[in-house]
Amino acid sequence: MSKALITDEEYRRFEDIIFKVWRIYEFGENEFTQTEMEHINKVFGQLNTEHHREHKIIVRHHLKRVYYTTMAREQGVSEGYIRKLAKNGAYYFLQIYNHQKS
């Protein structure tokens, strides 16, 4: 199995963004401006269109708190494969996030 596309620093940045989104989802605590929220919604929409499986894993794991092992069991694949898809999804998320922002 090949390595994930994202570096540790980029993944940390992704986790920081997703944590803020999770706080909105879970508690309604919005730390974003209206423009930033619209941007993140567009990023999630484009990610869902272009990389549906990775999008689904990111949403289920980071926002709905479903473990990677549960998803792996459901899909009949290894947990490592699901983790790699999640990390690649984080990479794609940041690619879209950075591209649309500039």
JSON list of N, CA and C in Angstrom, two decimals, residues 11-87:
[
{"chain": "A", "resi": 11, "resn": "TYR", "atom": "N", "xyz": [-1.82, 17.80, 7.60]},
{"chain": "A", "resi": 11, "resn": "TYR", "atom": "CA", "xyz": [-2.89, 17.05, 8.26]},
{"chain": "A", "resi": 11, "resn": "TYR", "atom": "C", "xyz": [-3.31, 17.75, 9.54]},
{"chain": "A", "resi": 12, "resn": "ARG", "atom": "N", "xyz": [-2.35, 18.31, 10.26]},
{"chain": "A", "resi": 12, "resn": "ARG", "atom": "CA", "xyz": [-2.67, 19.06, 11.48]},
{"chain": "A", "resi": 12, "resn": "ARG", "atom": "C", "xyz": [-3.54, 20.28, 11.15]},
{"chain": "A", "resi": 13, "resn": "ARG", "atom": "N", "xyz": [-3.21, 20.96, 10.07]},
{"chain": "A", "resi": 13, "resn": "ARG", "atom": "CA", "xyz": [-4.01, 22.11, 9.63]},
{"chain": "A", "resi": 13, "resn": "ARG", "atom": "C", "xyz": [-5.43, 21.66, 9.28]},
{"chain": "A", "resi": 14, "resn": "PHE", "atom": "N", "xyz": [-5.54, 20.55, 8.56]},
{"chain": "A", "resi": 14, "resn": "PHE", "atom": "CA", "xyz": [-6.85, 19.99, 8.23]},
{"chain": "A", "resi": 14, "resn": "PHE", "atom": "C", "xyz": [-7.64, 19.68, 9.50]},
{"chain": "A", "resi": 15, "resn": "GLU", "atom": "N", "xyz": [-6.98, 19.05, 10.49]},
{"chain": "A", "resi": 15, "resn": "GLU", "atom": "CA", "xyz": [-7.67, 18.71, 11.73]},
{"chain": "A", "resi": 15, "resn": "GLU", "atom": "C", "xyz": [-8.15, 19.96, 12.46]},
{"chain": "A", "resi": 16, "resn": "ASP", "atom": "N", "xyz": [-7.39, 21.03, 12.42]},
{"chain": "A", "resi": 16, "resn": "ASP", "atom": "CA", "xyz": [-7.80, 22.29, 13.06]},
{"chain": "A", "resi": 16, "resn": "ASP", "atom": "C", "xyz": [-9.08, 22.83, 12.41]},
{"chain": "A", "resi": 17, "resn": "ILE", "atom": "N", "xyz": [-9.14, 22.80, 11.09]},
{"chain": "A", "resi": 17, "resn": "ILE", "atom": "CA", "xyz": [-10.33, 23.28, 10.38]},
{"chain": "A", "resi": 17, "resn": "ILE", "atom": "C", "xyz": [-11.53, 22.39, 10.70]},
{"chain": "A", "resi": 18, "resn": "ILE", "atom": "N", "xyz": [-11.32, 21.07, 10.63]},
{"chain": "A", "resi": 18, "resn": "ILE", "atom": "CA", "xyz": [-12.41, 20.12, 10.87]},
{"chain": "A", "resi": 18, "resn": "ILE", "atom": "C", "xyz": [-12.90, 20.20, 12.32]},
{"chain": "A", "resi": 19, "resn": "PHE", "atom": "N", "xyz": [-11.99, 20.46, 13.27]},
{"chain": "A", "resi": 19, "resn": "PHE", "atom": "CA", "xyz": [-12.40, 20.59, 14.66]},
{"chain": "A", "resi": 19, "resn": "PHE", "atom": "C", "xyz": [-13.36, 21.76, 14.82]},
{"chain": "A", "resi": 20, "resn": "LYS", "atom": "N", "xyz": [-13.07, 22.87, 14.15]},
{"chain": "A", "resi": 20, "resn": "LYS", "atom": "CA", "xyz": [-13.97, 24.03, 14.22]},
{"chain": "A", "resi": 20, "resn": "LYS", "atom": "C", "xyz": [-15.32, 23.71, 13.58]},
{"chain": "A", "resi": 21, "resn": "VAL", "atom": "N", "xyz": [-15.30, 22.96, 12.47]},
{"chain": "A", "resi": 21, "resn": "VAL", "atom": "CA", "xyz": [-16.55, 22.55, 11.82]},
{"chain": "A", "resi": 21, "resn": "VAL", "atom": "C", "xyz": [-17.33, 21.62, 12.75]},
{"chain": "A", "resi": 22, "resn": "TRP", "atom": "N", "xyz": [-16.62, 20.70, 13.42]},
{"chain": "A", "resi": 22, "resn": "TRP", "atom": "CA", "xyz": [-17.27, 19.77, 14.34]},
{"chain": "A", "resi": 22, "resn": "TRP", "atom": "C", "xyz": [-17.94, 20.53, 15.49]},
{"chain": "A", "resi": 23, "resn": "ARG", "atom": "N", "xyz": [-17.29, 21.58, 16.00]},
{"chain": "A", "resi": 23, "resn": "ARG", "atom": "CA", "xyz": [-17.89, 22.37, 17.08]},
{"chain": "A", "resi": 23, "resn": "ARG", "atom": "C", "xyz": [-19.19, 23.03, 16.63]},
{"chain": "A", "resi": 24, "resn": "ILE", "atom": "N", "xyz": [-19.25, 23.43, 15.38]},
{"chain": "A", "resi": 24, "resn": "ILE", "atom": "CA", "xyz": [-20.50, 23.97, 14.85]},
{"chain": "A", "resi": 24, "resn": "ILE", "atom": "C", "xyz": [-21.55, 22.87, 14.79]},
{"chain": "A", "resi": 25, "resn": "TYR", "atom": "N", "xyz": [-21.14, 21.72, 14.23]},
{"chain": "A", "resi": 25, "resn": "TYR", "atom": "CA", "xyz": [-22.04, 20.58, 14.06]},
{"chain": "A", "resi": 25, "resn": "TYR", "atom": "C", "xyz": [-22.56, 20.07, 15.41]},
{"chain": "A", "resi": 26, "resn": "GLU", "atom": "N", "xyz": [-21.69, 19.98, 16.39]},
{"chain": "A", "resi": 26, "resn": "GLU", "atom": "CA", "xyz": [-22.03, 19.39, 17.68]},
{"chain": "A", "resi": 26, "resn": "GLU", "atom": "C", "xyz": [-22.67, 20.38, 18.65]},
{"chain": "A", "resi": 27, "resn": "PHE", "atom": "N", "xyz": [-22.12, 21.59, 18.72]},
{"chain": "A", "resi": 27, "resn": "PHE", "atom": "CA", "xyz": [-22.54, 22.52, 19.76]},
{"chain": "A", "resi": 27, "resn": "PHE", "atom": "C", "xyz": [-23.13, 23.83, 19.24]},
{"chain": "A", "resi": 28, "resn": "GLY", "atom": "N", "xyz": [-23.01, 24.09, 17.95]},
{"chain": "A", "resi": 28, "resn": "GLY", "atom": "CA", "xyz": [-23.50, 25.34, 17.40]},
{"chain": "A", "resi": 28, "resn": "GLY", "atom": "C", "xyz": [-22.58, 26.52, 17.66]},
{"chain": "A", "resi": 29, "resn": "GLU", "atom": "N", "xyz": [-21.34, 26.25, 18.06]},
{"chain": "A", "resi": 29, "resn": "GLU", "atom": "CA", "xyz": [-20.36, 27.31, 18.34]},
{"chain": "A", "resi": 29, "resn": "GLU", "atom": "C", "xyz": [-19.62, 27.66, 17.06]},
{"chain": "A", "resi": 30, "resn": "ASN", "atom": "N", "xyz": [-19.97, 28.76, 16.45]},
{"chain": "A", "resi": 30, "resn": "ASN", "atom": "CA", "xyz": [-19.40, 29.13, 15.16]},
{"chain": "A", "resi": 30, "resn": "ASN", "atom": "C", "xyz": [-18.24, 30.11, 15.34]},
{"chain": "A", "resi": 31, "resn": "GLU", "atom": "N", "xyz": [-17.03, 29.67, 14.93]},
{"chain": "A", "resi": 31, "resn": "GLU", "atom": "CA", "xyz": [-15.85, 30.53, 14.99]},
{"chain": "A", "resi": 31, "resn": "GLU", "atom": "C", "xyz": [-15.52, 31.10, 13.61]},
{"chain": "A", "resi": 32, "resn": "PHE", "atom": "N", "xyz": [-16.35, 30.82, 12.63]},
{"chain": "A", "resi": 32, "resn": "PHE", "atom": "CA", "xyz": [-16.10, 31.27, 11.26]},
{"chain": "A", "resi": 32, "resn": "PHE", "atom": "C", "xyz": [-16.98, 32.47, 10.93]},
{"chain": "A", "resi": 33, "resn": "THR", "atom": "N", "xyz": [-16.51, 33.26, 9.98]},
{"chain": "A", "resi": 33, "resn": "THR", "atom": "CA", "xyz": [-17.35, 34.32, 9.44]},
{"chain": "A", "resi": 33, "resn": "THR", "atom": "C", "xyz": [-18.31, 33.66, 8.44]},
{"chain": "A", "resi": 34, "resn": "GLN", "atom": "N", "xyz": [-19.31, 34.41, 8.00]},
{"chain": "A", "resi": 34, "resn": "GLN", "atom": "CA", "xyz": [-20.26, 33.89, 7.02]},
{"chain": "A", "resi": 34, "resn": "GLN", "atom": "C", "xyz": [-19.54, 33.50, 5.73]},
{"chain": "A", "resi": 35, "resn": "THR", "atom": "N", "xyz": [-18.58, 34.31, 5.31]},
{"chain": "A", "resi": 35, "resn": "THR", "atom": "CA", "xyz": [-17.82, 34.04, 4.08]},
{"chain": "A", "resi": 35, "resn": "THR", "atom": "C", "xyz": [-17.02, 32.75, 4.22]},
{"chain": "A", "resi": 36, "resn": "GLU", "atom": "N", "xyz": [-16.38, 32.56, 5.38]},
{"chain": "A", "resi": 36, "resn": "GLU", "atom": "CA", "xyz": [-15.61, 31.33, 5.60]},
{"chain": "A", "resi": 36, "resn": "GLU", "atom": "C", "xyz": [-16.50, 30.10, 5.60]},
{"chain": "A", "resi": 37, "resn": "MET", "atom": "N", "xyz": [-17.69, 30.22, 6.20]},
{"chain": "A", "resi": 37, "resn": "MET", "atom": "CA", "xyz": [-18.62, 29.08, 6.22]},
{"chain": "A", "resi": 37, "resn": "MET", "atom": "C", "xyz": [-19.08, 28.73, 4.81]},
{"chain": "A", "resi": 38, "resn": "GLU", "atom": "N", "xyz": [-19.38, 29.73, 4.02]},
{"chain": "A", "resi": 38, "resn": "GLU", "atom": "CA", "xyz": [-19.77, 29.48, 2.63]},
{"chain": "A", "resi": 38, "resn": "GLU", "atom": "C", "xyz": [-18.64, 28.80, 1.87]},
{"chain": "A", "resi": 39, "resn": "HIS", "atom": "N", "xyz": [-17.42, 29.25, 2.12]},
{"chain": "A", "resi": 39, "resn": "HIS", "atom": "CA", "xyz": [-16.25, 28.65, 1.47]},
{"chain": "A", "resi": 39, "resn": "HIS", "atom": "C", "xyz": [-16.10, 27.18, 1.86]},
{"chain": "A", "resi": 40, "resn": "ILE", "atom": "N", "xyz": [-16.22, 26.88, 3.14]},
{"chain": "A", "resi": 40, "resn": "ILE", "atom": "CA", "xyz": [-16.08, 25.50, 3.61]},
{"chain": "A", "resi": 40, "resn": "ILE", "atom": "C", "xyz": [-17.21, 24.62, 3.05]},
{"chain": "A", "resi": 41, "resn": "ASN", "atom": "N", "xyz": [-18.42, 25.15, 2.98]},
{"chain": "A", "resi": 41, "resn": "ASN", "atom": "CA", "xyz": [-19.53, 24.39, 2.39]},
{"chain": "A", "resi": 41, "resn": "ASN", "atom": "C", "xyz": [-19.27, 24.08, 0.92]},
{"chain": "A", "resi": 42, "resn": "LYS", "atom": "N", "xyz": [-18.71, 25.04, 0.19]},
{"chain": "A", "resi": 42, "resn": "LYS", "atom": "CA", "xyz": [-18.36, 24.81, -1.22]},
{"chain": "A", "resi": 42, "resn": "LYS", "atom": "C", "xyz": [-17.28, 23.74, -1.33]},
{"chain": "A", "resi": 43, "resn": "VAL", "atom": "N", "xyz": [-16.29, 23.79, -0.43]},
{"chain": "A", "resi": 43, "resn": "VAL", "atom": "CA", "xyz": [-15.21, 22.80, -0.44]},
{"chain": "A", "resi": 43, "resn": "VAL", "atom": "C", "xyz": [-15.78, 21.41, -0.21]},
{"chain": "A", "resi": 44, "resn": "PHE", "atom": "N", "xyz": [-16.65, 21.27, 0.80]},
{"chain": "A", "resi": 44, "resn": "PHE", "atom": "CA", "xyz": [-17.26, 19.96, 1.06]},
{"chain": "A", "resi": 44, "resn": "PHE", "atom": "C", "xyz": [-18.11, 19.50, -0.13]},
{"chain": "A", "resi": 45, "resn": "GLY", "atom": "N", "xyz": [-18.82, 20.40, -0.75]},
{"chain": "A", "resi": 45, "resn": "GLY", "atom": "CA", "xyz": [-19.61, 20.05, -1.92]},
{"chain": "A", "resi": 45, "resn": "GLY", "atom": "C", "xyz": [-18.76, 19.55, -3.07]},
{"chain": "A", "resi": 46, "resn": "GLN", "atom": "N", "xyz": [-17.67, 20.26, -3.34]},
{"chain": "A", "resi": 46, "resn": "GLN", "atom": "CA", "xyz": [-16.78, 19.85, -4.43]},
{"chain": "A", "resi": 46, "resn": "GLN", "atom": "C", "xyz": [-16.07, 18.55, -4.07]},
{"chain": "A", "resi": 47, "resn": "LEU", "atom": "N", "xyz": [-15.66, 18.39, -2.82]},
{"chain": "A", "resi": 47, "resn": "LEU", "atom": "CA", "xyz": [-15.02, 17.15, -2.38]},
{"chain": "A", "resi": 47, "resn": "LEU", "atom": "C", "xyz": [-15.97, 15.98, -2.55]},
{"chain": "A", "resi": 48, "resn": "ASN", "atom": "N", "xyz": [-17.23, 16.16, -2.22]},
{"chain": "A", "resi": 48, "resn": "ASN", "atom": "CA", "xyz": [-18.23, 15.11, -2.37]},
{"chain": "A", "resi": 48, "resn": "ASN", "atom": "C", "xyz": [-18.40, 14.73, -3.84]},
{"chain": "A", "resi": 49, "resn": "THR", "atom": "N", "xyz": [-18.34, 15.73, -4.71]},
{"chain": "A", "resi": 49, "resn": "THR", "atom": "CA", "xyz": [-18.50, 15.47, -6.14]},
{"chain": "A", "resi": 49, "resn": "THR", "atom": "C", "xyz": [-17.28, 14.74, -6.72]},
{"chain": "A", "resi": 50, "resn": "GLU", "atom": "N", "xyz": [-16.10, 15.20, -6.37]},
{"chain": "A", "resi": 50, "resn": "GLU", "atom": "CA", "xyz": [-14.87, 14.68, -6.98]},
{"chain": "A", "resi": 50, "resn": "GLU", "atom": "C", "xyz": [-14.31, 13.44, -6.27]},
{"chain": "A", "resi": 51, "resn": "HIS", "atom": "N", "xyz": [-14.47, 13.35, -4.97]},
{"chain": "A", "resi": 51, "resn": "HIS", "atom": "CA", "xyz": [-13.91, 12.25, -4.19]},
{"chain": "A", "resi": 51, "resn": "HIS", "atom": "C", "xyz": [-14.94, 11.80, -3.15]},
{"chain": "A", "resi": 52, "resn": "HIS", "atom": "N", "xyz": [-15.99, 11.19, -3.65]},
{"chain": "A", "resi": 52, "resn": "HIS", "atom": "CA", "xyz": [-17.14, 10.86, -2.81]},
{"chain": "A", "resi": 52, "resn": "HIS", "atom": "C", "xyz": [-16.77, 9.94, -1.64]},
{"chain": "A", "resi": 53, "resn": "ARG", "atom": "N", "xyz": [-16.01, 8.91, -1.90]},
{"chain": "A", "resi": 53, "resn": "ARG", "atom": "CA", "xyz": [-15.69, 7.94, -0.84]},
{"chain": "A", "resi": 53, "resn": "ARG", "atom": "C", "xyz": [-14.88, 8.59, 0.28]},
{"chain": "A", "resi": 54, "resn": "GLU", "atom": "N", "xyz": [-13.88, 9.40, -0.09]},
{"chain": "A", "resi": 54, "resn": "GLU", "atom": "CA", "xyz": [-13.07, 10.09, 0.90]},
{"chain": "A", "resi": 54, "resn": "GLU", "atom": "C", "xyz": [-13.90, 11.09, 1.70]},
{"chain": "A", "resi": 55, "resn": "HIS", "atom": "N", "xyz": [-14.81, 11.78, 1.00]},
{"chain": "A", "resi": 55, "resn": "HIS", "atom": "CA", "xyz": [-15.71, 12.73, 1.67]},
{"chain": "A", "resi": 55, "resn": "HIS", "atom": "C", "xyz": [-16.55, 12.02, 2.71]},
{"chain": "A", "resi": 56, "resn": "LYS", "atom": "N", "xyz": [-17.10, 10.89, 2.33]},
{"chain": "A", "resi": 56, "resn": "LYS", "atom": "CA", "xyz": [-17.97, 10.14, 3.23]},
{"chain": "A", "resi": 56, "resn": "LYS", "atom": "C", "xyz": [-17.20, 9.68, 4.48]},
{"chain": "A", "resi": 57, "resn": "ILE", "atom": "N", "xyz": [-15.97, 9.24, 4.29]},
{"chain": "A", "resi": 57, "resn": "ILE", "atom": "CA", "xyz": [-15.15, 8.79, 5.42]},
{"chain": "A", "resi": 57, "resn": "ILE", "atom": "C", "xyz": [-14.82, 9.96, 6.34]},
{"chain": "A", "resi": 58, "resn": "ILE", "atom": "N", "xyz": [-14.45, 11.11, 5.77]},
{"chain": "A", "resi": 58, "resn": "ILE", "atom": "CA", "xyz": [-14.13, 12.29, 6.58]},
{"chain": "A", "resi": 58, "resn": "ILE", "atom": "C", "xyz": [-15.34, 12.72, 7.41]},
{"chain": "A", "resi": 59, "resn": "VAL", "atom": "N", "xyz": [-16.48, 12.80, 6.78]},
{"chain": "A", "resi": 59, "resn": "VAL", "atom": "CA", "xyz": [-17.69, 13.24, 7.49]},
{"chain": "A", "resi": 59, "resn": "VAL", "atom": "C", "xyz": [-18.06, 12.24, 8.58]},
{"chain": "A", "resi": 60, "resn": "ARG", "atom": "N", "xyz": [-18.05, 10.96, 8.26]},
{"chain": "A", "resi": 60, "resn": "ARG", "atom": "CA", "xyz": [-18.45, 9.96, 9.26]},
{"chain": "A", "resi": 60, "resn": "ARG", "atom": "C", "xyz": [-17.47, 9.90, 10.41]},
{"chain": "A", "resi": 61, "resn": "HIS", "atom": "N", "xyz": [-16.17, 9.98, 10.14]},
{"chain": "A", "resi": 61, "resn": "HIS", "atom": "CA", "xyz": [-15.18, 9.85, 11.21]},
{"chain": "A", "resi": 61, "resn": "HIS", "atom": "C", "xyz": [-15.05, 11.14, 12.02]},
{"chain": "A", "resi": 62, "resn": "HIS", "atom": "N", "xyz": [-14.84, 12.25, 11.35]},
{"chain": "A", "resi": 62, "resn": "HIS", "atom": "CA", "xyz": [-14.54, 13.50, 12.06]},
{"chain": "A", "resi": 62, "resn": "HIS", "atom": "C", "xyz": [-15.78, 14.20, 12.61]},
{"chain": "A", "resi": 63, "resn": "LEU", "atom": "N", "xyz": [-16.88, 14.11, 11.94]},
{"chain": "A", "resi": 63, "resn": "LEU", "atom": "CA", "xyz": [-18.08, 14.83, 12.40]},
{"chain": "A", "resi": 63, "resn": "LEU", "atom": "C", "xyz": [-19.06, 13.93, 13.12]},
{"chain": "A", "resi": 64, "resn": "LYS", "atom": "N", "xyz": [-19.21, 12.71, 12.67]},
{"chain": "A", "resi": 64, "resn": "LYS", "atom": "CA", "xyz": [-20.20, 11.82, 13.29]},
{"chain": "A", "resi": 64, "resn": "LYS", "atom": "C", "xyz": [-19.56, 10.81, 14.23]},
{"chain": "A", "resi": 65, "resn": "ARG", "atom": "N", "xyz": [-18.24, 10.85, 14.35]},
{"chain": "A", "resi": 65, "resn": "ARG", "atom": "CA", "xyz": [-17.48, 10.03, 15.30]},
{"chain": "A", "resi": 65, "resn": "ARG", "atom": "C", "xyz": [-17.67, 8.52, 15.13]},
{"chain": "A", "resi": 66, "resn": "VAL", "atom": "N", "xyz": [-17.61, 8.05, 13.89]},
{"chain": "A", "resi": 66, "resn": "VAL", "atom": "CA", "xyz": [-17.64, 6.62, 13.60]},
{"chain": "A", "resi": 66, "resn": "VAL", "atom": "C", "xyz": [-16.18, 6.17, 13.46]},
{"chain": "A", "resi": 67, "resn": "TYR", "atom": "N", "xyz": [-15.81, 5.11, 14.14]},
{"chain": "A", "resi": 67, "resn": "TYR", "atom": "CA", "xyz": [-14.42, 4.64, 14.11]},
{"chain": "A", "resi": 67, "resn": "TYR", "atom": "C", "xyz": [-14.06, 4.06, 12.75]},
{"chain": "A", "resi": 68, "resn": "TYR", "atom": "N", "xyz": [-12.76, 4.18, 12.41]},
{"chain": "A", "resi": 68, "resn": "TYR", "atom": "CA", "xyz": [-12.26, 3.61, 11.16]},
{"chain": "A", "resi": 68, "resn": "TYR", "atom": "C", "xyz": [-12.50, 2.10, 11.11]},
{"chain": "A", "resi": 69, "resn": "THR", "atom": "N", "xyz": [-12.34, 1.42, 12.25]},
{"chain": "A", "resi": 69, "resn": "THR", "atom": "CA", "xyz": [-12.54, -0.03, 12.27]},
{"chain": "A", "resi": 69, "resn": "THR", "atom": "C", "xyz": [-13.98, -0.40, 11.90]},
{"chain": "A", "resi": 70, "resn": "THR", "atom": "N", "xyz": [-14.93, 0.39, 12.34]},
{"chain": "A", "resi": 70, "resn": "THR", "atom": "CA", "xyz": [-16.34, 0.14, 12.01]},
{"chain": "A", "resi": 70, "resn": "THR", "atom": "C", "xyz": [-16.55, 0.28, 10.51]},
{"chain": "A", "resi": 71, "resn": "MET", "atom": "N", "xyz": [-16.01, 1.35, 9.93]},
{"chain": "A", "resi": 71, "resn": "MET", "atom": "CA", "xyz": [-16.15, 1.56, 8.48]},
{"chain": "A", "resi": 71, "resn": "MET", "atom": "C", "xyz": [-15.47, 0.45, 7.69]},
{"chain": "A", "resi": 72, "resn": "ALA", "atom": "N", "xyz": [-14.30, 0.02, 8.16]},
{"chain": "A", "resi": 72, "resn": "ALA", "atom": "CA", "xyz": [-13.56, -1.05, 7.48]},
{"chain": "A", "resi": 72, "resn": "ALA", "atom": "C", "xyz": [-14.37, -2.34, 7.51]},
{"chain": "A", "resi": 73, "resn": "ARG", "atom": "N", "xyz": [-14.95, -2.65, 8.65]},
{"chain": "A", "resi": 73, "resn": "ARG", "atom": "CA", "xyz": [-15.77, -3.86, 8.77]},
{"chain": "A", "resi": 73, "resn": "ARG", "atom": "C", "xyz": [-16.98, -3.79, 7.85]},
{"chain": "A", "resi": 74, "resn": "GLU", "atom": "N", "xyz": [-17.62, -2.63, 7.79]},
{"chain": "A", "resi": 74, "resn": "GLU", "atom": "CA", "xyz": [-18.79, -2.46, 6.93]},
{"chain": "A", "resi": 74, "resn": "GLU", "atom": "C", "xyz": [-18.45, -2.65, 5.46]},
{"chain": "A", "resi": 75, "resn": "GLN", "atom": "N", "xyz": [-17.26, -2.20, 5.06]},
{"chain": "A", "resi": 75, "resn": "GLN", "atom": "CA", "xyz": [-16.88, -2.24, 3.65]},
{"chain": "A", "resi": 75, "resn": "GLN", "atom": "C", "xyz": [-16.05, -3.46, 3.29]},
{"chain": "A", "resi": 76, "resn": "GLY", "atom": "N", "xyz": [-15.66, -4.24, 4.29]},
{"chain": "A", "resi": 76, "resn": "GLY", "atom": "CA", "xyz": [-14.87, -5.44, 4.03]},
{"chain": "A", "resi": 76, "resn": "GLY", "atom": "C", "xyz": [-13.45, -5.16, 3.58]},
{"chain": "A", "resi": 77, "resn": "VAL", "atom": "N", "xyz": [-12.87, -4.08, 4.09]},
{"chain": "A", "resi": 77, "resn": "VAL", "atom": "CA", "xyz": [-11.48, -3.74, 3.77]},
{"chain": "A", "resi": 77, "resn": "VAL", "atom": "C", "xyz": [-10.71, -3.56, 5.07]},
{"chain": "A", "resi": 78, "resn": "SER", "atom": "N", "xyz": [-9.40, -3.32, 4.95]},
{"chain": "A", "resi": 78, "resn": "SER", "atom": "CA", "xyz": [-8.59, -3.15, 6.16]},
{"chain": "A", "resi": 78, "resn": "SER", "atom": "C", "xyz": [-8.76, -1.75, 6.74]},
{"chain": "A", "resi": 79, "resn": "GLU", "atom": "N", "xyz": [-8.50, -1.65, 8.04]},
{"chain": "A", "resi": 79, "resn": "GLU", "atom": "CA", "xyz": [-8.56, -0.34, 8.70]},
{"chain": "A", "resi": 79, "resn": "GLU", "atom": "C", "xyz": [-7.50, 0.59, 8.13]},
{"chain": "A", "resi": 80, "resn": "GLY", "atom": "N", "xyz": [-6.34, 0.05, 7.80]},
{"chain": "A", "resi": 80, "resn": "GLY", "atom": "CA", "xyz": [-5.26, 0.85, 7.21]},
{"chain": "A", "resi": 80, "resn": "GLY", "atom": "C", "xyz": [-5.69, 1.50, 5.90]},
{"chain": "A", "resi": 81, "resn": "TYR", "atom": "N", "xyz": [-6.45, 0.76, 5.11]},
{"chain": "A", "resi": 81, "resn": "TYR", "atom": "CA", "xyz": [-6.94, 1.30, 3.84]},
{"chain": "A", "resi": 81, "resn": "TYR", "atom": "C", "xyz": [-7.90, 2.46, 4.08]},
{"chain": "A", "resi": 82, "resn": "ILE", "atom": "N", "xyz": [-8.77, 2.32, 5.06]},
{"chain": "A", "resi": 82, "resn": "ILE", "atom": "CA", "xyz": [-9.72, 3.40, 5.40]},
{"chain": "A", "resi": 82, "resn": "ILE", "atom": "C", "xyz": [-8.95, 4.62, 5.90]},
{"chain": "A", "resi": 83, "resn": "ARG", "atom": "N", "xyz": [-7.94, 4.40, 6.74]},
{"chain": "A", "resi": 83, "resn": "ARG", "atom": "CA", "xyz": [-7.11, 5.51, 7.23]},
{"chain": "A", "resi": 83, "resn": "ARG", "atom": "C", "xyz": [-6.40, 6.22, 6.08]},
{"chain": "A", "resi": 84, "resn": "LYS", "atom": "N", "xyz": [-5.91, 5.46, 5.13]},
{"chain": "A", "resi": 84, "resn": "LYS", "atom": "CA", "xyz": [-5.25, 6.06, 3.98]},
{"chain": "A", "resi": 84, "resn": "LYS", "atom": "C", "xyz": [-6.25, 6.88, 3.16]},
{"chain": "A", "resi": 85, "resn": "LEU", "atom": "N", "xyz": [-7.44, 6.36, 2.94]},
{"chain": "A", "resi": 85, "resn": "LEU", "atom": "CA", "xyz": [-8.46, 7.12, 2.23]},
{"chain": "A", "resi": 85, "resn": "LEU", "atom": "C", "xyz": [-8.81, 8.40, 2.97]},
{"chain": "A", "resi": 86, "resn": "ALA", "atom": "N", "xyz": [-8.88, 8.34, 4.29]},
{"chain": "A", "resi": 86, "resn": "ALA", "atom": "CA", "xyz": [-9.19, 9.52, 5.09]},
{"chain": "A", "resi": 86, "resn": "ALA", "atom": "C", "xyz": [-8.08, 10.56, 4.96]},
{"chain": "A", "resi": 87, "resn": "LYS", "atom": "N", "xyz": [-6.83, 10.11, 5.01]},
{"chain": "A", "resi": 87, "resn": "LYS", "atom": "CA", "xyz": [-5.71, 11.06, 4.86]},
{"chain": "A", "resi": 87, "resn": "LYS", "atom": "C", "xyz": [-5.67, 11.64, 3.46]}
]
